[in-house]
Short mmCIF file of C-alpha atoms in Angstrom, two decimals:
data_model
loop_
_atom_site.label_atom_id
_atom_site.label_comp_id
_atom_site.label_asym_id
_atom_site.label_seq_id
_atom_site.Cartn_x
_atom_site.Cartn_y
_atom_site.Cartn_z
CA LYS R 4 67.72 71.49 251.26
CA GLU R 5 70.88 73.34 250.33
CA PHE R 6 71.21 77.09 249.93
CA GLY R 7 74.24 79.13 248.93
CA LYS R 8 75.38 82.12 246.94
CA VAL R 9 76.32 81.73 243.27
CA ILE R 10 77.55 84.55 241.05
CA ARG R 11 75.50 84.90 237.87
CA PRO R 12 75.47 87.63 235.22
CA LYS R 13 72.64 90.17 235.24
CA LYS R 14 72.30 89.98 231.45
CA VAL R 15 72.93 87.19 228.93
CA ILE R 16 72.54 86.60 225.22
CA ALA R 17 71.98 82.96 224.31
CA GLU R 18 71.66 81.23 220.97
CA PHE R 19 69.71 78.01 220.64
CA PHE R 20 67.80 75.86 218.21
CA ASP R 21 64.04 75.72 218.59
CA ARG R 22 62.03 72.51 218.28
CA ASN R 23 61.88 73.03 214.50
CA GLY R 24 65.66 73.26 214.23
CA LYS R 25 65.62 77.00 213.54
CA LYS R 26 68.40 79.01 215.18
CA GLN R 27 67.08 81.55 217.68
CA LYS R 28 68.60 84.19 219.94
CA ILE R 29 67.36 85.50 223.28
CA GLU R 30 68.53 88.42 225.36
CA ALA R 31 67.57 88.06 229.01
CA GLU R 32 68.09 90.04 232.19
CA GLU R 33 67.83 89.47 235.94
CA LEU R 34 65.97 86.29 236.97
CA LEU R 35 65.52 84.93 233.43
CA ALA R 36 69.25 85.42 232.76
CA GLN R 37 70.03 83.50 235.95
CA ALA R 38 67.64 80.70 234.98
CA ILE R 39 69.19 80.39 231.51
CA CYS R 40 72.69 80.18 233.03
CA HIS R 41 71.45 77.56 235.49
CA GLU R 42 70.03 75.38 232.71
CA VAL R 43 73.11 75.79 230.48
CA ASP R 44 75.21 74.70 233.46
CA HIS R 45 73.14 71.49 233.66
CA LEU R 46 73.74 70.85 229.95
CA ASN R 47 77.48 71.21 230.63
CA GLY R 48 77.40 68.84 233.63
CA ILE R 49 77.79 71.61 236.22
CA VAL R 50 75.65 71.51 239.35
CA PHE R 51 74.82 74.13 241.98
CA THR R 52 77.36 72.90 244.52
CA ASP R 53 80.15 73.27 241.94
CA LEU R 54 79.52 77.03 241.82
CA VAL R 55 78.65 77.96 245.41
CA ILE R 56 80.85 80.68 246.86
CA PRO R 57 82.93 79.02 249.61
CA GLY R 58 81.52 79.63 253.07
CA THR R 59 77.98 80.41 251.88
CA LEU R 60 76.55 76.87 251.65
CA GLU R 61 73.87 76.14 254.23
CA VAL R 62 71.98 72.91 254.70
CA VAL R 63 68.46 73.37 256.06
CA GLN R 64 66.60 70.41 257.49
CA ASP R 65 63.05 70.13 256.17
CA ASP R 66 60.92 68.48 258.84
CA ASN R 67 58.06 67.90 256.38
CA ASN R 68 59.94 65.30 254.31
#
């Protein structure tokens, strides 16, 4: 498993279309804001290792897998 520090905003406002095609808006803070940014990154082809602050990446061996 890989762990590292990534800078994310504490608050975001995101616009999206719901499953019915209606435009929606969400304001999120803290963990939800981070999760939204994470998922938007995936939509834009950005992965965790692209954003890790240099020198903070750690690889931890999981003996259970």
